[in-house]
Amino acid sequence: MDKKEPTIDRVFQALGDSTRRAILEKLSDGPVSVSRLAEPFGITLAAVVQHVQVLEEAGLVQTQKLGRVRTCRIDSAGLQVAAQWIADRRTVWEKKLDLLGDLLAEPDEPADEPEWLG
Amino acid sequence: MDKKEPTIDRVFQALGDSTRRAILEKLSDGPVSVSRLAEPFGITLAAVVQHVQVLEEAGLVQTQKLGRVRTCRIDSAGLQVAAQWIADRRTVWEKKLDLLGDLLAEPDEPADEPEWLG
DNA sequence: AATATAGTCAAGCAATTACTTGAGTCTTTG
DNA sequence: CAAAGACTCAAGTAATTGCTTGACTATATT
């Protein structure tokens, strides 16, 4: 009943499962019903529903039920939380260079990476 | 013995634990020994060592033993993997606008967010 | 109305996770 | 050298996770 916010914990934990990431991948092409989502994975519908619930609580997908079919779509709120956290750490860890920033913003120019960064 | 690569699974799973994120937070100020790392948390040294191992396998920290003390420092490789994954999804999900990209690269200019993005 | 669809709910189960405890191993240090 | 310090290792445990099965509830379809 309660809608639960997309906390950092929930977002990263949700993204830490490959099936769940594959679900997001599939939803990238556009909204899909739960049963169609379940097709490519070798698991039961019930299992997929559980994954969708985790993703929903993490703010990574939104769902909506019309008639008997529940349609899932991407929700960017969760990714935003993750991206924000990473961006924050980046500013602390690597104050003086925009290395990760460059990577995230423009994957094109690979500014030469100082060796000491690891 | 084998060094294990920072896979997406390992990175996100590692980041999905608040104690582990707190450890990273602490290491942001600079390299710290395992026992000094353990101080602020109400858990045993052994538990902290286990967390450090998870972080190390995820490419989020590097460690080095000199004498009897193991020193931990931030490793940016893991974050890079996570950032890259998020950046990739972003380009698929939100092809036409650089919303998250702006957020990650330049938190300064908050380009007005279309409502339909969620 | 009868049947099939699409999903929901509640147990239950095996594997993983986040710890703990307790013993053992190297380094320092007094 | 003896004792303390800083881990290291191996078990063990309680909670969580990813999944299944089986029963049940709505909503189409024929």
XYZ file of C-alpha atoms (C1' of nucleotides) in Angstrom:
296
model
C 0.000 0.000 0.000
C 2.749 2.448 0.912
C 4.747 3.485 -2.096
C 8.321 3.403 -0.698
C 10.923 5.840 -1.890
C 13.819 4.942 -4.161
C 16.599 4.856 -1.556
C 20.215 4.325 -2.523
C 20.140 0.928 -0.880
C 17.137 -0.228 -2.858
C 18.410 1.121 -6.169
C 21.860 -0.448 -5.981
C 20.500 -3.701 -4.613
C 17.961 -3.840 -7.424
C 20.648 -3.199 -10.030
C 22.882 -5.870 -8.494
C 20.898 -8.676 -10.115
C 21.439 -9.597 -13.750
C 17.860 -10.761 -14.348
C 16.605 -7.426 -13.098
C 19.043 -5.554 -15.329
C 17.870 -7.678 -18.258
C 14.290 -6.684 -17.469
C 15.274 -3.022 -17.601
C 17.045 -3.721 -20.873
C 13.891 -5.204 -22.299
C 11.810 -2.276 -21.106
C 14.140 0.088 -22.910
C 12.306 -0.706 -26.141
C 9.076 0.479 -24.576
C 6.348 -0.613 -22.127
C 5.705 -4.358 -21.879
C 3.216 -6.518 -19.997
C 4.469 -8.738 -17.182
C 3.781 -11.985 -19.044
C 5.577 -10.814 -22.180
C 8.447 -9.681 -19.972
C 8.675 -13.179 -18.525
C 8.975 -14.969 -21.881
C 12.728 -14.812 -22.545
C 13.789 -15.775 -19.009
C 13.603 -19.390 -17.965
C 11.735 -18.539 -14.785
C 8.108 -18.470 -13.716
C 5.773 -15.526 -14.048
C 5.636 -15.255 -10.268
C 9.406 -14.800 -10.104
C 9.305 -12.051 -12.710
C 6.527 -10.293 -10.822
C 8.724 -10.340 -7.732
C 11.604 -8.796 -9.668
C 9.290 -6.138 -11.046
C 8.172 -5.327 -7.514
C 11.771 -4.852 -6.413
C 12.431 -2.614 -9.411
C 9.284 -0.642 -8.692
C 10.212 -0.061 -5.061
C 13.612 1.107 -6.261
C 11.999 3.638 -8.576
C 13.412 1.924 -11.642
C 10.096 0.903 -13.200
C 6.521 2.085 -13.033
C 3.567 -0.215 -13.516
C -0.062 0.284 -14.281
C -2.893 -2.223 -14.481
C -5.547 -2.002 -17.167
C -8.073 -4.785 -17.262
C -6.172 -7.930 -16.405
C -2.820 -6.875 -17.797
C -0.137 -4.997 -15.862
C 2.115 -2.929 -18.058
C 5.659 -2.029 -17.003
C 7.683 0.921 -18.152
C 11.017 2.486 -17.247
C 11.100 5.006 -14.409
C 14.133 7.249 -14.447
C 13.844 8.279 -10.789
C 15.850 5.318 -9.533
C 18.666 5.742 -11.994
C 18.801 9.365 -11.063
C 19.406 8.439 -7.432
C 22.233 6.098 -8.417
C 23.733 8.584 -10.826
C 23.569 11.318 -8.207
C 25.328 9.185 -5.606
C 28.098 8.293 -8.016
C 28.450 11.893 -9.094
C 28.734 12.994 -5.458
C 31.465 10.458 -4.683
C 33.257 11.457 -7.822
C 33.485 15.048 -6.723
C 34.957 13.974 -3.397
C 37.364 11.359 -4.692
C 38.613 13.075 -7.755
C 38.053 16.722 -7.032
C 40.719 18.001 -9.338
C 40.005 16.136 -12.540
C 36.841 15.539 -14.468
C 37.790 12.045 -15.517
C 34.631 10.167 -14.593
C 32.639 13.236 -15.415
C 34.014 13.185 -18.924
C 33.266 9.505 -19.203
C 29.687 9.971 -18.102
C 29.009 13.034 -20.157
C 31.035 12.437 -23.300
C 32.244 8.879 -23.961
C 33.938 10.281 -27.063
C 37.039 12.113 -25.842
C 39.100 9.698 -23.726
C 41.282 12.238 -21.946
C 44.472 10.391 -21.012
C 44.059 8.872 -17.606
C 46.695 9.537 -14.942
C 48.261 6.296 -13.791
C 47.831 7.011 -10.056
C 44.069 6.942 -10.301
C 44.055 3.183 -10.610
C 44.537 -15.774 -5.198
C 42.848 -14.889 -8.487
C 42.131 -11.213 -8.699
C 38.565 -11.185 -10.092
C 37.376 -8.426 -12.354
C 34.995 -5.659 -11.325
C 31.832 -6.960 -13.017
C 28.624 -4.954 -13.030
C 27.048 -7.513 -10.722
C 29.808 -7.257 -8.157
C 29.966 -3.459 -8.250
C 26.239 -2.871 -7.785
C 25.942 -5.591 -5.190
C 28.859 -4.104 -3.286
C 27.299 -0.647 -3.402
C 23.954 -2.021 -2.242
C 25.112 -2.237 1.369
C 25.145 0.856 3.573
C 28.083 -0.280 5.695
C 30.127 -0.747 2.549
C 29.149 2.676 1.268
C 30.137 4.135 4.645
C 33.530 2.468 4.301
C 33.997 4.108 0.914
C 32.918 7.386 2.457
C 35.582 7.041 5.112
C 38.241 6.176 2.558
C 37.420 9.348 0.677
C 39.557 11.270 3.159
C 42.531 9.108 2.252
C 44.017 5.636 2.839
C 43.180 4.002 6.181
C 44.184 0.754 7.879
C 41.583 -1.969 8.358
C 41.480 -1.611 12.131
C 41.036 2.156 11.976
C 38.324 1.613 9.393
C 36.508 -0.706 11.794
C 36.405 1.791 14.688
C 33.232 3.782 13.912
C 31.094 0.761 13.036
C 29.663 -1.372 15.787
C 30.906 -4.549 14.173
C 33.953 -6.765 14.553
C 37.197 -6.374 12.675
C 36.541 -9.658 10.884
C 33.261 -8.316 9.509
C 34.957 -5.189 8.220
C 37.652 -7.290 6.560
C 34.929 -9.230 4.767
C 33.343 -6.014 3.546
C 36.719 -4.780 2.339
C 37.187 -8.021 0.418
C 33.844 -7.544 -1.315
C 34.771 -3.972 -2.182
C 38.151 -5.098 -3.452
C 36.653 -7.764 -5.713
C 34.288 -5.125 -7.050
C 37.216 -2.868 -7.906
C 36.068 -0.210 -5.460
C 39.044 -0.351 -3.108
C 42.649 -1.417 -3.366
C 44.597 -2.792 -0.427
C 48.245 -3.265 0.320
C 49.937 -4.917 3.257
C 53.052 -3.426 4.795
C 54.352 -5.190 7.878
C 51.332 -6.203 9.865
C 48.976 -3.469 8.703
C 46.770 -3.600 5.614
C 46.023 -0.202 4.185
C 42.895 0.440 2.110
C 42.408 3.125 -0.489
C 39.767 4.030 -3.039
C 39.928 2.347 -6.443
C 38.043 4.189 -9.147
C 37.783 1.190 -11.497
C 34.603 -0.107 -9.887
C 32.816 3.215 -9.930
C 33.808 3.589 -13.524
C 32.034 0.332 -14.367
C 28.882 1.481 -12.590
C 29.025 4.932 -14.134
C 29.534 3.439 -17.569
C 26.541 1.133 -17.204
C 24.323 3.990 -16.088
C 25.581 6.191 -18.883
C 24.823 3.456 -21.424
C 21.260 2.982 -20.181
C 20.789 6.704 -20.169
C 21.613 6.940 -23.838
C 19.056 4.232 -24.618
C 16.289 5.448 -22.335
C 16.572 9.124 -22.883
C 18.166 9.359 -26.269
C 16.903 12.784 -27.096
C 17.723 14.703 -23.973
C 20.848 15.012 -21.921
C 19.025 15.190 -18.631
C 20.914 12.632 -16.609
C 24.042 13.461 -18.555
C 23.784 17.052 -17.423
C 23.172 15.941 -13.895
C 26.228 13.715 -13.881
C 28.534 16.092 -15.686
C 27.425 19.526 -14.566
C 25.086 19.739 -11.560
C 24.988 23.484 -12.195
C 22.643 23.987 -15.145
C 19.365 22.209 -14.357
C 17.872 22.057 -17.826
C 14.093 22.012 -17.351
C 12.894 18.446 -16.985
C 10.074 17.199 -19.192
C 7.207 15.896 -17.116
C 6.859 12.612 -19.014
C 10.254 11.403 -17.907
C 8.923 10.611 -14.468
C -22.154 -19.927 -19.286
C -17.620 -22.293 -19.829
C -12.903 -21.776 -20.633
C -8.750 -19.692 -21.104
C -5.660 -15.546 -19.797
C -3.169 -12.613 -16.834
C -1.952 -11.872 -12.754
C -1.983 -12.311 -7.333
C -0.990 -14.491 -2.885
C 1.057 -17.384 0.425
C 4.082 -20.963 1.715
C 8.174 -23.195 1.347
C 13.088 -24.131 0.097
C 18.010 -23.865 -1.107
C 21.666 -20.616 -1.571
C 23.718 -16.423 -0.245
C 24.734 -12.735 2.999
C 26.173 -10.259 7.071
C 27.517 -11.060 10.716
C 29.914 -13.643 15.200
C 33.249 -16.347 17.853
C 37.509 -18.402 18.673
C 41.847 -19.952 17.386
C 46.086 -19.162 14.873
C 49.917 -16.168 12.412
C 52.867 -12.787 11.687
C 55.015 -8.154 13.155
C 56.234 -4.779 16.353
C 57.446 -3.031 20.839
C 58.890 -3.051 25.682
C 62.379 -12.962 24.444
C 57.593 -12.016 25.936
C 53.551 -9.640 25.223
C 50.662 -6.789 22.504
C 48.818 -5.404 18.000
C 46.906 -6.230 13.499
C 45.195 -9.013 11.098
C 43.783 -13.988 9.035
C 41.083 -18.271 8.776
C 37.462 -21.481 9.526
C 33.046 -22.512 11.412
C 28.653 -21.435 12.613
C 24.160 -18.769 12.666
C 20.168 -15.878 11.698
C 18.139 -13.205 8.103
C 17.490 -12.283 3.361
C 17.117 -13.565 -1.491
C 15.721 -15.813 -5.793
C 13.053 -19.024 -6.960
C 9.136 -22.675 -7.094
C 4.527 -24.651 -6.474
C -0.332 -24.567 -5.933
C -4.470 -22.271 -5.031
C -7.105 -18.332 -5.948
C -9.170 -13.877 -8.290
C -10.228 -11.177 -11.695
C -10.898 -10.252 -16.814
C -11.355 -11.590 -21.559
C -12.890 -14.824 -25.325
C -15.872 -18.220 -27.620
